[in-house]
PDB file of C-alpha atoms in Angstrom:
ATOM      1  CA  UNK A 111     -10.451 -15.279   3.462  1.00  0.00           C
ATOM      2  CA  UNK A 112      -7.931 -14.128   1.067  1.00  0.00           C
ATOM      3  CA  UNK A 113      -4.310 -13.278   2.401  1.00  0.00           C
ATOM      4  CA  UNK A 114      -1.606 -10.715   1.651  1.00  0.00           C
ATOM      5  CA  UNK A 115       2.057 -10.860   1.454  1.00  0.00           C
ATOM      6  CA  UNK A 116       4.644  -9.123   3.695  1.00  0.00           C
ATOM      7  CA  UNK A 117       7.556  -7.866   1.756  1.00  0.00           C
ATOM      8  CA  UNK A 118      10.517  -5.609   1.836  1.00  0.00           C
ATOM      9  CA  UNK A 119      11.101  -2.280   0.629  1.00  0.00           C
ATOM     10  CA  UNK A 120      13.388  -3.803  -1.951  1.00  0.00           C
ATOM     11  CA  UNK A 121      10.866  -6.331  -3.060  1.00  0.00           C
ATOM     12  CA  UNK A 122       8.256  -3.489  -3.145  1.00  0.00           C
ATOM     13  CA  UNK A 123      10.630  -1.692  -5.336  1.00  0.00           C
ATOM     14  CA  UNK A 124      10.855  -4.791  -7.706  1.00  0.00           C
ATOM     15  CA  UNK A 125       7.188  -5.071  -7.965  1.00  0.00           C
ATOM     16  CA  UNK A 126       6.848  -1.235  -8.644  1.00  0.00           C
ATOM     17  CA  UNK A 127       9.432  -1.412 -11.243  1.00  0.00           C
ATOM     18  CA  UNK A 128       7.617  -4.353 -12.884  1.00  0.00           C
ATOM     19  CA  UNK A 129       4.774  -2.452 -14.306  1.00  0.00           C
ATOM     20  CA  UNK A 130       1.124  -1.504 -13.226  1.00  0.00           C
ATOM     21  CA  UNK A 131       0.654  -1.548  -9.547  1.00  0.00           C
ATOM     22  CA  UNK A 132      -1.419   0.299  -6.854  1.00  0.00           C
ATOM     23  CA  UNK A 133       0.342   2.144  -4.153  1.00  0.00           C
ATOM     24  CA  UNK A 134      -1.685   3.023  -0.928  1.00  0.00           C
ATOM     25  CA  UNK A 135      -0.294   5.125   1.882  1.00  0.00           C
ATOM     26  CA  UNK A 136      -2.448   4.570   5.000  1.00  0.00           C
ATOM     27  CA  UNK A 137      -0.870   7.010   7.083  1.00  0.00           C
ATOM     28  CA  UNK A 138      -2.506   9.950   8.207  1.00  0.00           C
ATOM     29  CA  UNK A 139      -2.986  13.405   5.698  1.00  0.00           C
ATOM     30  CA  UNK A 140      -0.178  15.574   7.696  1.00  0.00           C
ATOM     31  CA  UNK A 141       2.487  12.549   7.249  1.00  0.00           C
ATOM     32  CA  UNK A 142       1.327  12.141   3.696  1.00  0.00           C
ATOM     33  CA  UNK A 143       1.850  15.690   2.944  1.00  0.00           C
ATOM     34  CA  UNK A 144       5.480  15.748   4.435  1.00  0.00           C
ATOM     35  CA  UNK A 145       6.428  12.918   1.968  1.00  0.00           C
ATOM     36  CA  UNK A 146       5.103   9.809   0.274  1.00  0.00           C
ATOM     37  CA  UNK A 147       6.157   7.274  -2.175  1.00  0.00           C
ATOM     38  CA  UNK A 148       5.753   8.237  -5.962  1.00  0.00           C
ATOM     39  CA  UNK A 149       2.347   7.232  -7.483  1.00  0.00           C
ATOM     40  CA  UNK A 150       0.730   6.587  -3.732  1.00  0.00           C
ATOM     41  CA  UNK A 151      -2.421   7.731  -2.896  1.00  0.00           C
ATOM     42  CA  UNK A 152      -3.648   8.608   0.514  1.00  0.00           C
ATOM     43  CA  UNK A 153      -6.701   6.510   1.695  1.00  0.00           C
ATOM     44  CA  UNK A 154      -9.029   7.215   4.178  1.00  0.00           C
ATOM     45  CA  UNK A 155     -12.733   7.105   5.026  1.00  0.00           C
ATOM     46  CA  UNK A 156     -13.638   9.906   2.608  1.00  0.00           C
ATOM     47  CA  UNK A 157     -12.206   8.097  -0.762  1.00  0.00           C
ATOM     48  CA  UNK A 158     -12.057   4.087   0.366  1.00  0.00           C
ATOM     49  CA  UNK A 159     -15.418   3.672  -1.211  1.00  0.00           C
ATOM     50  CA  UNK A 160     -14.548   5.081  -4.563  1.00  0.00           C
ATOM     51  CA  UNK A 161     -10.893   3.073  -4.374  1.00  0.00           C
ATOM     52  CA  UNK A 162     -12.634  -0.024  -3.850  1.00  0.00           C
ATOM     53  CA  UNK A 163     -15.190   0.521  -6.988  1.00  0.00           C
ATOM     54  CA  UNK A 164     -12.563   2.048  -9.492  1.00  0.00           C
ATOM     55  CA  UNK A 165      -9.400  -0.040  -8.904  1.00  0.00           C
ATOM     56  CA  UNK A 166      -8.601  -3.293 -10.737  1.00  0.00           C
ATOM     57  CA  UNK A 167      -8.335  -5.739  -8.418  1.00  0.00           C
ATOM     58  CA  UNK A 168      -5.958  -7.980 -10.726  1.00  0.00           C
ATOM     59  CA  UNK A 169      -3.001  -5.368 -10.432  1.00  0.00           C
ATOM     60  CA  UNK A 170      -0.543  -5.884  -7.364  1.00  0.00           C
ATOM     61  CA  UNK A 171      -1.653  -3.390  -4.380  1.00  0.00           C
ATOM     62  CA  UNK A 172       0.993  -2.103  -2.139  1.00  0.00           C
ATOM     63  CA  UNK A 173      -0.014  -0.766   1.019  1.00  0.00           C
ATOM     64  CA  UNK A 174       2.468   1.031   3.432  1.00  0.00           C
ATOM     65  CA  UNK A 175       2.223   2.878   6.662  1.00  0.00           C
ATOM     66  CA  UNK A 176       4.837   4.398   9.132  1.00  0.00           C
ATOM     67  CA  UNK A 177       6.592   1.346  10.240  1.00  0.00           C
ATOM     68  CA  UNK A 178       4.558  -1.579   8.531  1.00  0.00           C
ATOM     69  CA  UNK A 179       2.372  -2.824  11.359  1.00  0.00           C
ATOM     70  CA  UNK A 180      -1.085  -0.483  10.318  1.00  0.00           C
ATOM     71  CA  UNK A 181      -0.363  -1.853   6.615  1.00  0.00           C
ATOM     72  CA  UNK A 182      -1.042  -5.367   7.325  1.00  0.00           C
ATOM     73  CA  UNK A 183      -4.242  -4.658   8.623  1.00  0.00           C
ATOM     74  CA  UNK A 184      -5.032  -2.778   5.485  1.00  0.00           C
ATOM     75  CA  UNK A 185      -3.559  -5.228   3.428  1.00  0.00           C
ATOM     76  CA  UNK A 186      -5.751  -8.064   4.914  1.00  0.00           C
ATOM     77  CA  UNK A 187      -8.662  -5.959   4.355  1.00  0.00           C
ATOM     78  CA  UNK A 188      -7.977  -5.412   0.570  1.00  0.00           C
ATOM     79  CA  UNK A 189      -7.642  -8.813   0.207  1.00  0.00           C
ATOM     80  CA  UNK A 190     -10.686  -9.872   1.728  1.00  0.00           C
ATOM     81  CA  UNK A 191     -12.307  -7.516  -0.780  1.00  0.00           C
ATOM     82  CA  UNK A 192     -10.982  -9.363  -3.568  1.00  0.00           C
ATOM     83  CA  UNK A 193      -7.718  -7.926  -4.197  1.00  0.00           C
ATOM     84  CA  UNK A 194      -5.733 -10.624  -5.837  1.00  0.00           C
ATOM     85  CA  UNK A 195      -2.136  -9.662  -5.048  1.00  0.00           C
ATOM     86  CA  UNK A 196      -1.795  -7.683  -1.857  1.00  0.00           C
ATOM     87  CA  UNK A 197       1.416  -6.571  -0.017  1.00  0.00           C
ATOM     88  CA  UNK A 198       2.502  -4.806   3.040  1.00  0.00           C
ATOM     89  CA  UNK A 199       5.860  -3.322   3.397  1.00  0.00           C
ATOM     90  CA  UNK A 200       7.796  -4.373   6.537  1.00  0.00           C
ATOM     91  CA  UNK A 201       9.443  -1.329   7.999  1.00  0.00           C
ATOM     92  CA  UNK A 202       6.819   0.883   6.051  1.00  0.00           C
ATOM     93  CA  UNK A 203       7.636   5.047   4.893  1.00  0.00           C
ATOM     94  CA  UNK A 204      10.336   4.957   7.439  1.00  0.00           C
ATOM     95  CA  UNK A 205      12.117   2.156   5.977  1.00  0.00           C
ATOM     96  CA  UNK A 206      11.395   3.242   2.405  1.00  0.00           C
ATOM     97  CA  UNK A 207      12.815   6.653   2.991  1.00  0.00           C
ATOM     98  CA  UNK A 208      15.649   5.149   4.614  1.00  0.00           C
ATOM     99  CA  UNK A 209      16.919   3.055   1.476  1.00  0.00           C
ATOM    100  CA  UNK A 210      15.087   5.364  -1.127  1.00  0.00           C
ATOM    101  CA  UNK A 211      15.372   8.429   0.276  1.00  0.00           C
TER     102      UNK A 211
END
């Protein structure tokens, strides 16, 4: 079983600044529409299959949700699917929004 790493919003910001990265938002569509991280894409039952097939598993993958709980389950799932560098943001969108607006 693969693993993932829990990171602070500051560490996630560093990873994003360092280059190619995929960012997935596992919140519901309404929450995503009200605000999300730049470059983030929402993942749900309708697009998860395409995401798994089309995304480079060697690039870092950052997962986030509302508060950093559900994103841990998502991160574990992606690690189990072969993604090599998977991160879950502690504090989730709420913490990101508080720090980075």
